[in-house]
Structure formats: structure tokens, C-alpha cells
Amino acid sequence: LAGRAAQAIYGRVRAAVGETLTPETLNAASDASLRAAGLSANKLASLRDLSAKVLDGTVVLTRTSARSDEELIAQLVTVRGIGRWTAEMYLMFQLRRLDVWPVDDLGVRQGYALAWQLEPAPTPKQLDPLGDRFRPYRSIAARYCWAAVPLLRPGSTQPTLR
């Protein structure tokens, strides 16, 4: 979703469930009210699955988790609609993990190619070992790769950081 559309839907979902968005308040809201807020059937099914898995303990969402990145990713991808890329974005932007290397992200691959003057951009399999030199700060290197795309692509001048 585009940022503005996502923000609008998020605001309407919060209005539908009350001020506090939790698995419990989401479960209490009707499908009709959440669909009216702008959730597609697939997004609603994903949120229902995530809520159920948080409530039954299958997925634990805490900022202070001592679990490894791979353990967290393995938990998150059990949720309908959450794949590895989404789990990695959660680790980077919500948990603020410093050593995530999202090789499936097109922006990271393109930015890496621009910064290191590679043609064509590396595949995810090729990019994976190229991140080793940035350990334990691969998340920061990924952010620089994202910023490199608008900075280094011909005709662009403004970086867009996620």
C-alpha cells in the first residue's frame, strides 16, 4: 500500500476498534466494520490470523525479545500474509535490530548495485554474502542502499529513507 492509503486505513481501523489496537480489540471488532475501514478480505484474514497467533502464544511480539532474528522470522512467517521480507522489515523498523540484511528487497539490491557500480544488480543469492562485511550493522548498510537509489540513479536528487 502507498503510505497515505495505509495511514488512512490504519486510522479507520483504530476508530473501528477503539483507541487501543490490540489482538483482543481487533477480535472484538466485526468483519463488516473492519472491511468498511478499508481492509481487503486478505488483509483482514491476515490480521485475524496474527491476532489469534499472538493470543495463543504462537507469535510473541515484544520489543525486548532475546530471541534470534531467525527464531523471530520463523515465528512470524507462520502468520498468513507474512513472508520473510515482511518479517525482516518488522525486525529492522519495529524491533530496531541492527544486523538484518534483506536480500529479497529490490531497493537494497538496486542500491548496492549503484553504490558498487555493478551491472546487473545482484540477485538475492549473490547479495547475501556481500553483506557479510557490514556485520553486525547490515540494517544500516541496507538503509544506505535504499538511499543510494534516488541519489545515484540518473535524474534523481532526493533520497527516500524508509
Coordinates of N, CA, C and O in Angstrom, one line a residue:
L1 N 0.8 -1.2 0.0 CA 0.0 0.0 0.0 C 0.9 1.2 0.0 O 1.9 1.3 0.6
A2 N 0.4 2.3 -0.6 CA 1.1 3.6 -0.6 C 0.9 4.1 0.9 O 0.0 3.8 1.6
G3 N 1.9 4.9 1.3 CA 1.9 5.4 2.6 C 0.7 6.1 3.1 O 0.2 5.8 4.2
R4 N 0.2 7.0 2.3 CA -1.1 7.7 2.6 C -2.3 6.8 2.8 O -3.1 7.0 3.7
A5 N -2.4 5.9 1.8 CA -3.5 5.0 1.9 C -3.4 4.1 3.2 O -4.4 3.9 3.9
A6 N -2.2 3.6 3.5 CA -2.0 2.8 4.6 C -2.4 3.6 5.9 O -3.0 3.0 6.8
Q7 N -1.9 4.8 6.0 CA -2.2 5.7 7.2 C -3.7 5.9 7.3 O -4.2 5.8 8.4
A8 N -4.4 6.1 6.2 CA -5.8 6.3 6.3 C -6.6 5.1 6.8 O -7.4 5.2 7.6
I9 N -6.2 3.9 6.2 CA -6.8 2.7 6.6 C -6.5 2.4 8.1 O -7.4 2.0 8.9
Y10 N -5.3 2.6 8.5 CA -4.9 2.4 9.9 C -5.7 3.3 10.8 O -6.2 2.8 11.9
G11 N -5.9 4.6 10.5 CA -6.7 5.5 11.3 C -8.2 5.0 11.4 O -8.8 5.0 12.5
R12 N -8.7 4.5 10.3 CA -10.1 4.0 10.3 C -10.2 2.7 11.1 O -11.2 2.5 11.8
V13 N -9.2 1.8 11.0 CA -9.2 0.6 11.8 C -9.1 0.9 13.3 O -9.9 0.4 14.1
R14 N -8.3 1.9 13.6 CA -8.2 2.3 15.1 C -9.5 2.8 15.5 O -9.9 2.6 16.7
A15 N -10.2 3.6 14.7 CA -11.5 4.1 15.1 C -12.5 3.0 15.2 O -13.4 3.0 16.1
A16 N -12.4 1.9 14.4 CA -13.3 0.8 14.5 C -13.1 0.0 15.7 O -14.1 -0.6 16.3
V17 N -11.9 -0.1 16.2 CA -11.6 -1.0 17.4 C -11.5 -0.2 18.7 O -11.5 -0.8 19.7
G18 N -11.4 1.1 18.6 CA -11.2 1.9 19.8 C -9.8 2.4 19.8 O -9.0 2.1 18.9
E19 N -9.5 3.2 20.8 CA -8.2 3.9 20.8 C -7.0 2.9 20.9 O -5.9 3.2 20.4
T20 N -7.2 1.8 21.5 CA -6.1 0.8 21.7 C -6.2 -0.4 20.7 O -7.2 -1.1 20.8
L21 N -5.3 -0.5 19.8 CA -5.3 -1.6 18.9 C -4.5 -2.8 19.5 O -3.3 -2.7 19.6
T22 N -5.3 -3.8 19.9 CA -4.7 -5.0 20.4 C -5.3 -6.2 19.8 O -6.3 -6.1 19.1
P23 N -4.7 -7.4 20.0 CA -5.4 -8.6 19.4 C -6.8 -8.7 20.0 O -7.7 -9.1 19.2
E24 N -7.0 -8.4 21.2 CA -8.3 -8.5 21.8 C -9.3 -7.5 21.2 O -10.5 -7.9 20.9
T25 N -8.9 -6.3 21.0 CA -9.9 -5.3 20.5 C -10.1 -5.6 19.0 O -11.2 -5.4 18.5
L26 N -9.1 -6.1 18.3 CA -9.3 -6.4 16.9 C -10.2 -7.6 16.8 O -11.1 -7.6 15.9
N27 N -10.1 -8.6 17.6 CA -11.0 -9.8 17.6 C -12.4 -9.4 17.9 O -13.4 -10.0 17.4
A28 N -12.6 -8.3 18.8 CA -13.9 -7.9 19.2 C -14.6 -7.1 18.0 O -15.9 -7.1 18.0
A29 N -13.9 -6.6 17.1 CA -14.5 -5.8 16.0 C -15.1 -6.7 15.0 O -14.5 -7.8 14.7
S30 N -16.2 -6.3 14.4 CA -16.8 -7.2 13.4 C -16.0 -7.1 12.1 O -15.4 -6.1 11.8
D31 N -16.2 -8.2 11.3 CA -15.6 -8.2 9.9 C -16.1 -7.0 9.1 O -15.4 -6.3 8.4
A32 N -17.4 -6.7 9.3 CA -18.0 -5.7 8.5 C -17.4 -4.3 8.8 O -17.1 -3.5 7.9
S33 N -17.2 -4.0 10.1 CA -16.6 -2.7 10.4 C -15.2 -2.6 10.0 O -14.7 -1.5 9.5
L34 N -14.4 -3.7 10.0 CA -13.0 -3.7 9.6 C -13.0 -3.6 8.0 O -12.1 -2.9 7.5
R35 N -13.9 -4.3 7.3 CA -13.9 -4.1 5.9 C -14.3 -2.7 5.5 O -13.8 -2.1 4.6
A36 N -15.2 -2.1 6.2 CA -15.7 -0.7 6.0 C -14.5 0.3 6.2 O -14.5 1.3 5.6
A37 N -13.6 -0.1 7.1 CA -12.4 0.7 7.4 C -11.4 0.7 6.2 O -10.5 1.5 6.2
G38 N -11.6 -0.3 5.3 CA -10.7 -0.3 4.1 C -9.9 -1.6 4.0 O -9.0 -1.7 3.1
L39 N -10.0 -2.5 4.9 CA -9.3 -3.7 4.9 C -9.8 -4.7 3.8 O -11.0 -4.9 3.8
S40 N -9.0 -5.2 3.0 CA -9.4 -6.2 2.0 C -9.7 -7.5 2.7 O -9.3 -7.6 3.9
A41 N -10.3 -8.4 2.1 CA -10.6 -9.7 2.7 C -9.3 -10.4 3.1 O -9.2 -11.0 4.2
N42 N -8.3 -10.3 2.2 CA -7.0 -10.9 2.5 C -6.3 -10.3 3.7 O -5.7 -11.0 4.6
K43 N -6.3 -9.0 3.8 CA -5.6 -8.3 4.9 C -6.4 -8.6 6.2 O -5.8 -8.8 7.2
L44 N -7.7 -8.6 6.1 CA -8.5 -8.9 7.3 C -8.2 -10.3 7.8 O -7.9 -10.6 9.0
A45 N -8.1 -11.3 6.9 CA -7.8 -12.7 7.2 C -6.4 -12.7 7.8 O -6.1 -13.5 8.8
S46 N -5.4 -12.0 7.3 CA -4.1 -11.9 7.9 C -4.1 -11.3 9.3 O -3.4 -11.9 10.2
L47 N -4.8 -10.3 9.5 CA -4.9 -9.7 10.8 C -5.5 -10.6 11.8 O -5.1 -10.7 13.0
R48 N -6.6 -11.3 11.4 CA -7.3 -12.2 12.3 C -6.3 -13.4 12.7 O -6.2 -13.8 13.8
D49 N -5.5 -13.8 11.7 CA -4.6 -14.9 12.0 C -3.5 -14.4 12.9 O -3.1 -15.1 13.8
L50 N -3.0 -13.2 12.6 CA -1.9 -12.6 13.5 C -2.5 -12.5 15.0 O -1.8 -12.9 15.9
S51 N -3.7 -11.9 15.1 CA -4.3 -11.8 16.4 C -4.4 -13.1 17.1 O -4.0 -13.3 18.3
A52 N -4.9 -14.1 16.4 CA -5.1 -15.4 17.0 C -3.7 -16.0 17.5 O -3.6 -16.6 18.6
K53 N -2.7 -15.8 16.7 CA -1.4 -16.4 17.0 C -0.7 -15.7 18.1 O 0.1 -16.2 18.9
V54 N -1.0 -14.4 18.2 CA -0.4 -13.6 19.4 C -1.2 -14.1 20.6 O -0.5 -14.3 21.7
L55 N -2.5 -14.2 20.6 CA -3.3 -14.6 21.7 C -2.9 -16.0 22.2 O -2.9 -16.2 23.4
D56 N -2.7 -16.9 21.3 CA -2.4 -18.3 21.7 C -0.9 -18.5 22.0 O -0.5 -19.6 22.4
G57 N -0.1 -17.5 21.8 CA 1.4 -17.6 22.1 C 2.2 -18.1 21.0 O 3.5 -18.2 21.2
T58 N 1.7 -18.4 19.9 CA 2.5 -18.9 18.7 C 3.4 -17.8 18.3 O 4.6 -18.1 17.9
V59 N 3.0 -16.6 18.3 CA 3.8 -15.4 17.9 C 3.9 -14.5 19.1 O 2.8 -14.1 19.7
V60 N 5.1 -14.1 19.5 CA 5.3 -13.2 20.6 C 5.9 -11.9 20.1 O 7.0 -11.9 19.5
L61 N 5.2 -10.8 20.2 CA 5.6 -9.5 19.7 C 6.0 -8.6 20.9 O 5.2 -7.9 21.5
T62 N 7.3 -8.7 21.2 CA 7.8 -7.8 22.3 C 9.1 -7.1 21.8 O 9.9 -7.8 21.1
R63 N 9.3 -5.9 22.2 CA 10.5 -5.2 21.7 C 11.8 -5.7 22.4 O 12.9 -5.4 22.0
T64 N 11.6 -6.4 23.5 CA 12.8 -6.8 24.3 C 13.1 -8.3 24.1 O 13.8 -8.8 25.0
S65 N 12.6 -8.8 23.1 CA 12.9 -10.2 22.8 C 14.4 -10.6 22.7 O 15.1 -9.9 22.1
A66 N 14.7 -11.6 23.4 CA 16.1 -12.1 23.4 C 16.3 -13.2 22.3 O 17.4 -13.7 22.1
R67 N 15.2 -13.5 21.6 CA 15.3 -14.5 20.5 C 16.1 -14.0 19.4 O 16.1 -12.8 19.1
S68 N 16.7 -14.9 18.6 CA 17.5 -14.5 17.5 C 16.6 -14.0 16.4 O 15.4 -14.3 16.3
D69 N 17.2 -13.3 15.4 CA 16.4 -12.9 14.2 C 15.8 -14.1 13.5 O 14.6 -14.0 13.2
E70 N 16.5 -15.1 13.3 CA 15.9 -16.3 12.6 C 14.8 -16.9 13.4 O 13.8 -17.4 12.8
E71 N 14.9 -17.0 14.7 CA 13.7 -17.5 15.5 C 12.5 -16.6 15.3 O 11.4 -17.1 15.2
L72 N 12.7 -15.3 15.4 CA 11.6 -14.4 15.2 C 11.0 -14.5 13.8 O 9.8 -14.5 13.6
I73 N 11.8 -14.6 12.8 CA 11.4 -14.7 11.4 C 10.6 -16.0 11.3 O 9.5 -16.0 10.7
A74 N 11.1 -17.1 11.8 CA 10.4 -18.4 11.8 C 9.0 -18.3 12.4 O 8.0 -18.9 11.9
Q75 N 8.9 -17.6 13.5 CA 7.5 -17.4 14.1 C 6.6 -16.6 13.2 O 5.5 -16.9 13.0
L76 N 7.1 -15.5 12.8 CA 6.3 -14.5 12.0 C 5.8 -15.1 10.7 O 4.7 -14.8 10.3
V77 N 6.6 -15.9 10.0 CA 6.2 -16.4 8.7 C 5.1 -17.5 8.8 O 4.6 -17.9 7.8
T78 N 4.8 -17.9 10.1 CA 3.7 -18.8 10.3 C 2.3 -18.1 10.1 O 1.3 -18.7 10.0
V79 N 2.4 -16.8 10.1 CA 1.1 -16.0 10.0 C 0.8 -15.8 8.5 O 1.7 -15.5 7.7
R80 N -0.5 -16.0 8.2 CA -1.0 -15.8 6.9 C -0.6 -14.4 6.4 O -0.8 -13.4 7.1
G81 N 0.0 -14.3 5.2 CA 0.3 -13.0 4.7 C 1.6 -12.4 5.1 O 2.0 -11.3 4.6
I82 N 2.3 -13.0 6.0 CA 3.7 -12.5 6.4 C 4.7 -13.5 5.8 O 4.8 -14.6 6.2
G83 N 5.6 -12.9 5.0 CA 6.7 -13.6 4.5 C 8.0 -13.1 5.1 O 8.0 -12.3 6.0
R84 N 9.1 -13.7 4.6 CA 10.4 -13.3 5.1 C 10.6 -11.8 5.0 O 11.1 -11.2 6.0
W85 N 10.3 -11.2 3.9 CA 10.6 -9.7 3.7 C 9.8 -8.9 4.8 O 10.4 -8.1 5.4
T86 N 8.6 -9.2 5.0 CA 7.8 -8.5 6.0 C 8.4 -8.7 7.4 O 8.5 -7.8 8.2
A87 N 8.8 -9.9 7.7 CA 9.4 -10.2 9.0 C 10.7 -9.4 9.2 O 10.9 -8.9 10.2
E88 N 11.5 -9.3 8.1 CA 12.7 -8.6 8.2 C 12.4 -7.1 8.4 O 13.2 -6.4 9.2
M89 N 11.4 -6.6 7.7 CA 11.1 -5.2 7.9 C 10.6 -4.9 9.4 O 11.0 -3.9 10.0
Y90 N 9.9 -5.9 9.9 CA 9.5 -5.8 11.3 C 10.7 -5.7 12.2 O 10.8 -4.9 13.1
L91 N 11.6 -6.6 12.0 CA 12.9 -6.7 12.8 C 13.6 -5.3 12.7 O 14.1 -4.8 13.7
M92 N 13.7 -4.8 11.5 CA 14.5 -3.6 11.3 C 13.8 -2.3 11.9 O 14.4 -1.5 12.6
F93 N 12.5 -2.2 11.6 CA 11.9 -0.9 11.9 C 11.0 -0.9 13.2 O 10.8 0.2 13.7
Q94 N 10.6 -2.1 13.7 CA 9.9 -2.1 14.9 C 10.8 -2.5 16.1 O 10.7 -1.9 17.1
L95 N 11.6 -3.6 15.8 CA 12.5 -4.1 16.9 C 13.8 -3.4 16.8 O 14.6 -3.6 17.7
R96 N 14.1 -2.6 15.8 CA 15.3 -1.9 15.6 C 16.6 -2.8 15.7 O 17.6 -2.4 16.3
R97 N 16.4 -4.0 15.1 CA 17.6 -4.9 15.0 C 18.6 -4.3 14.0 O 18.2 -3.9 13.0
L98 N 19.9 -4.4 14.4 CA 20.9 -3.7 13.6 C 21.5 -4.6 12.5 O 22.2 -4.1 11.7
D99 N 21.3 -5.9 12.6 CA 22.0 -6.8 11.7 C 21.1 -7.6 10.8 O 21.2 -8.8 10.7
V100 N 20.1 -6.9 10.1 CA 19.2 -7.6 9.2 C 19.7 -7.2 7.8 O 19.9 -6.1 7.5
W101 N 19.8 -8.2 6.9 CA 20.2 -8.0 5.6 C 19.1 -8.5 4.6 O 19.1 -9.6 4.2
P102 N 18.2 -7.6 4.2 CA 17.0 -8.0 3.4 C 17.3 -8.2 1.9 O 17.1 -7.4 1.1
V103 N 17.9 -9.3 1.6 CA 18.4 -9.6 0.3 C 17.3 -9.7 -0.8 O 17.6 -9.5 -2.0
D104 N 16.1 -9.9 -0.4 CA 15.0 -10.0 -1.3 C 14.4 -8.6 -1.6 O 13.5 -8.5 -2.5
D105 N 14.9 -7.6 -1.0 CA 14.4 -6.3 -1.2 C 15.0 -5.7 -2.5 O 16.2 -5.5 -2.6
L106 N 14.2 -5.3 -3.4 CA 14.6 -4.8 -4.7 C 15.4 -3.5 -4.5 O 16.5 -3.3 -5.2
G107 N 15.0 -2.6 -3.6 CA 15.7 -1.4 -3.4 C 17.1 -1.6 -2.8 O 18.0 -0.9 -3.2
V108 N 17.3 -2.6 -2.0 CA 18.6 -2.9 -1.4 C 19.5 -3.4 -2.5 O 20.6 -3.0 -2.7
R109 N 18.9 -4.3 -3.3 CA 19.8 -4.8 -4.4 C 20.1 -3.8 -5.4 O 21.3 -3.7 -5.9
Q110 N 19.2 -2.9 -5.8 CA 19.5 -1.8 -6.8 C 20.5 -0.8 -6.2 O 21.4 -0.4 -6.8
G111 N 20.3 -0.5 -4.9 CA 21.2 0.5 -4.3 C 22.6 0.0 -4.1 O 23.5 0.7 -4.3
Y112 N 22.7 -1.3 -3.8 CA 24.0 -1.9 -3.7 C 24.7 -1.9 -5.1 O 25.9 -1.5 -5.2
A113 N 23.9 -2.2 -6.1 CA 24.5 -2.2 -7.5 C 24.9 -0.8 -7.9 O 26.0 -0.6 -8.5
L114 N 24.2 0.2 -7.5 CA 24.5 1.6 -7.9 C 25.8 2.0 -7.1 O 26.7 2.6 -7.7
A115 N 25.8 1.7 -5.8 CA 26.9 2.2 -5.0 C 28.2 1.5 -5.4 O 29.3 2.1 -5.3
W116 N 28.1 0.2 -5.8 CA 29.4 -0.5 -6.1 C 29.5 -0.7 -7.6 O 30.3 -1.5 -8.1
Q117 N 28.7 0.0 -8.4 CA 28.8 0.0 -9.8 C 28.8 -1.4 -10.4 O 29.7 -1.8 -11.2
L118 N 27.8 -2.1 -10.0 CA 27.6 -3.5 -10.5 C 26.5 -3.5 -11.6 O 25.4 -2.8 -11.4
E119 N 26.6 -4.2 -12.6 CA 25.6 -4.3 -13.7 C 25.6 -5.8 -14.1 O 26.6 -6.3 -14.6
P120 N 24.5 -6.4 -14.0 CA 23.2 -6.0 -13.4 C 23.3 -6.1 -11.9 O 24.3 -6.5 -11.3
A121 N 22.2 -5.7 -11.3 CA 22.1 -5.7 -9.8 C 22.2 -7.2 -9.4 O 21.8 -8.1 -10.1
P122 N 22.8 -7.4 -8.2 CA 23.0 -8.8 -7.7 C 21.6 -9.4 -7.4 O 20.7 -8.7 -7.0
T123 N 21.5 -10.7 -7.6 CA 20.4 -11.5 -7.2 C 20.4 -11.6 -5.7 O 21.4 -11.4 -5.1
P124 N 19.3 -12.0 -5.1 CA 19.3 -12.2 -3.6 C 20.4 -13.2 -3.2 O 21.1 -12.9 -2.2
K125 N 20.6 -14.3 -3.9 CA 21.6 -15.3 -3.6 C 23.0 -14.6 -3.7 O 23.9 -14.9 -2.9
Q126 N 23.2 -13.8 -4.7 CA 24.5 -13.1 -4.8 C 24.8 -12.1 -3.8 O 25.9 -11.9 -3.3
L127 N 23.7 -11.4 -3.4 CA 23.8 -10.3 -2.4 C 24.1 -10.8 -1.0 O 24.7 -10.1 -0.2
D128 N 23.6 -12.0 -0.7 CA 23.7 -12.5 0.7 C 25.1 -12.4 1.2 O 25.3 -11.8 2.2
P129 N 26.1 -13.0 0.6 CA 27.4 -12.9 1.1 C 28.1 -11.5 1.0 O 29.0 -11.2 1.8
L130 N 27.6 -10.7 0.1 CA 28.2 -9.4 0.0 C 27.9 -8.5 1.3 O 28.5 -7.5 1.5
G131 N 26.9 -8.9 2.0 CA 26.5 -8.2 3.2 C 27.4 -8.5 4.4 O 27.4 -7.8 5.4
D132 N 28.2 -9.6 4.3 CA 29.0 -10.1 5.5 C 29.9 -9.0 6.0 O 30.1 -8.9 7.2
R133 N 30.5 -8.2 5.1 CA 31.5 -7.2 5.6 C 30.8 -6.1 6.4 O 31.5 -5.4 7.1
F134 N 29.5 -6.0 6.4 CA 28.8 -5.0 7.2 C 28.3 -5.5 8.5 O 27.8 -4.7 9.3
R135 N 28.6 -6.8 8.8 CA 28.1 -7.3 10.1 C 28.9 -6.6 11.2 O 30.1 -6.3 11.1
P136 N 28.3 -6.3 12.3 CA 26.9 -6.5 12.8 C 26.0 -5.4 12.5 O 25.0 -5.2 13.3
Y137 N 26.2 -4.6 11.4 CA 25.4 -3.5 11.2 C 24.8 -3.5 9.8 O 24.7 -2.5 9.1
R138 N 24.3 -4.7 9.3 CA 23.8 -4.8 8.0 C 22.5 -4.0 7.8 O 22.2 -3.6 6.7
S139 N 21.7 -3.8 8.8 CA 20.5 -3.0 8.7 C 20.8 -1.6 8.3 O 20.1 -0.9 7.5
I140 N 21.9 -1.0 8.8 CA 22.4 0.3 8.5 C 22.8 0.3 7.0 O 22.5 1.3 6.3
A141 N 23.6 -0.7 6.6 CA 24.0 -0.8 5.2 C 22.8 -0.8 4.3 O 22.8 -0.2 3.2
A142 N 21.8 -1.6 4.7 CA 20.6 -1.7 3.9 C 19.9 -0.3 3.7 O 19.5 0.1 2.6
R143 N 19.9 0.5 4.8 CA 19.3 1.8 4.7 C 20.2 2.7 3.7 O 19.6 3.5 3.0
Y144 N 21.5 2.6 3.8 CA 22.3 3.3 2.8 C 22.0 2.9 1.4 O 22.0 3.7 0.4
C145 N 21.8 1.6 1.2 CA 21.5 1.1 -0.1 C 20.2 1.7 -0.6 O 20.1 2.1 -1.8
W146 N 19.1 1.7 0.2 CA 17.9 2.3 -0.1 C 18.1 3.8 -0.5 O 17.5 4.3 -1.5
A147 N 18.9 4.5 0.3 CA 19.1 5.9 0.0 C 19.9 6.1 -1.3 O 19.8 7.2 -1.9
A148 N 20.7 5.1 -1.7 CA 21.6 5.3 -2.9 C 20.8 5.3 -4.1 O 21.2 5.9 -5.1
V149 N 19.6 4.7 -4.1 CA 18.8 4.6 -5.4 C 18.4 6.0 -5.9 O 18.8 6.3 -7.0
P150 N 17.8 6.8 -5.1 CA 17.5 8.1 -5.6 C 18.7 9.1 -5.7 O 18.7 10.0 -6.6
L151 N 19.7 8.8 -4.9 CA 20.9 9.7 -5.0 C 21.7 9.4 -6.2 O 22.3 10.3 -6.8
L152 N 21.9 8.1 -6.6 CA 22.8 7.7 -7.6 C 22.2 7.4 -9.0 O 22.9 7.3 -10.0
R153 N 20.8 7.2 -9.0 CA 20.2 6.9 -10.3 C 20.1 8.2 -11.1 O 19.8 9.3 -10.5
P154 N 20.5 8.2 -12.3 CA 20.4 9.4 -13.2 C 19.1 10.1 -13.1 O 18.1 9.5 -13.2
G155 N 19.2 11.4 -12.9 CA 18.0 12.2 -12.8 C 17.4 12.4 -11.5 O 16.4 13.1 -11.3
S156 N 17.9 11.6 -10.5 CA 17.3 11.7 -9.1 C 18.3 12.5 -8.2 O 19.5 12.5 -8.4
T157 N 17.6 13.2 -7.3 CA 18.4 14.0 -6.3 C 18.0 13.8 -4.9 O 18.8 14.1 -4.0
Q158 N 16.8 13.4 -4.6 CA 16.3 13.3 -3.2 C 16.3 11.9 -2.7 O 15.7 11.0 -3.3
P159 N 17.0 11.6 -1.6 CA 16.9 10.3 -1.0 C 15.6 10.0 -0.3 O 15.0 11.0 0.2
T160 N 15.1 8.8 -0.4 CA 13.9 8.4 0.3 C 14.3 7.3 1.3 O 14.5 6.2 0.9
L161 N 14.4 7.7 2.6 CA 14.7 6.7 3.6 C 13.4 6.1 4.1 O 12.4 6.8 4.3
R162 N 13.4 4.8 4.4 CA 12.3 4.1 4.9 C 12.2 4.2 6.4 O 13.1 4.4 7.1

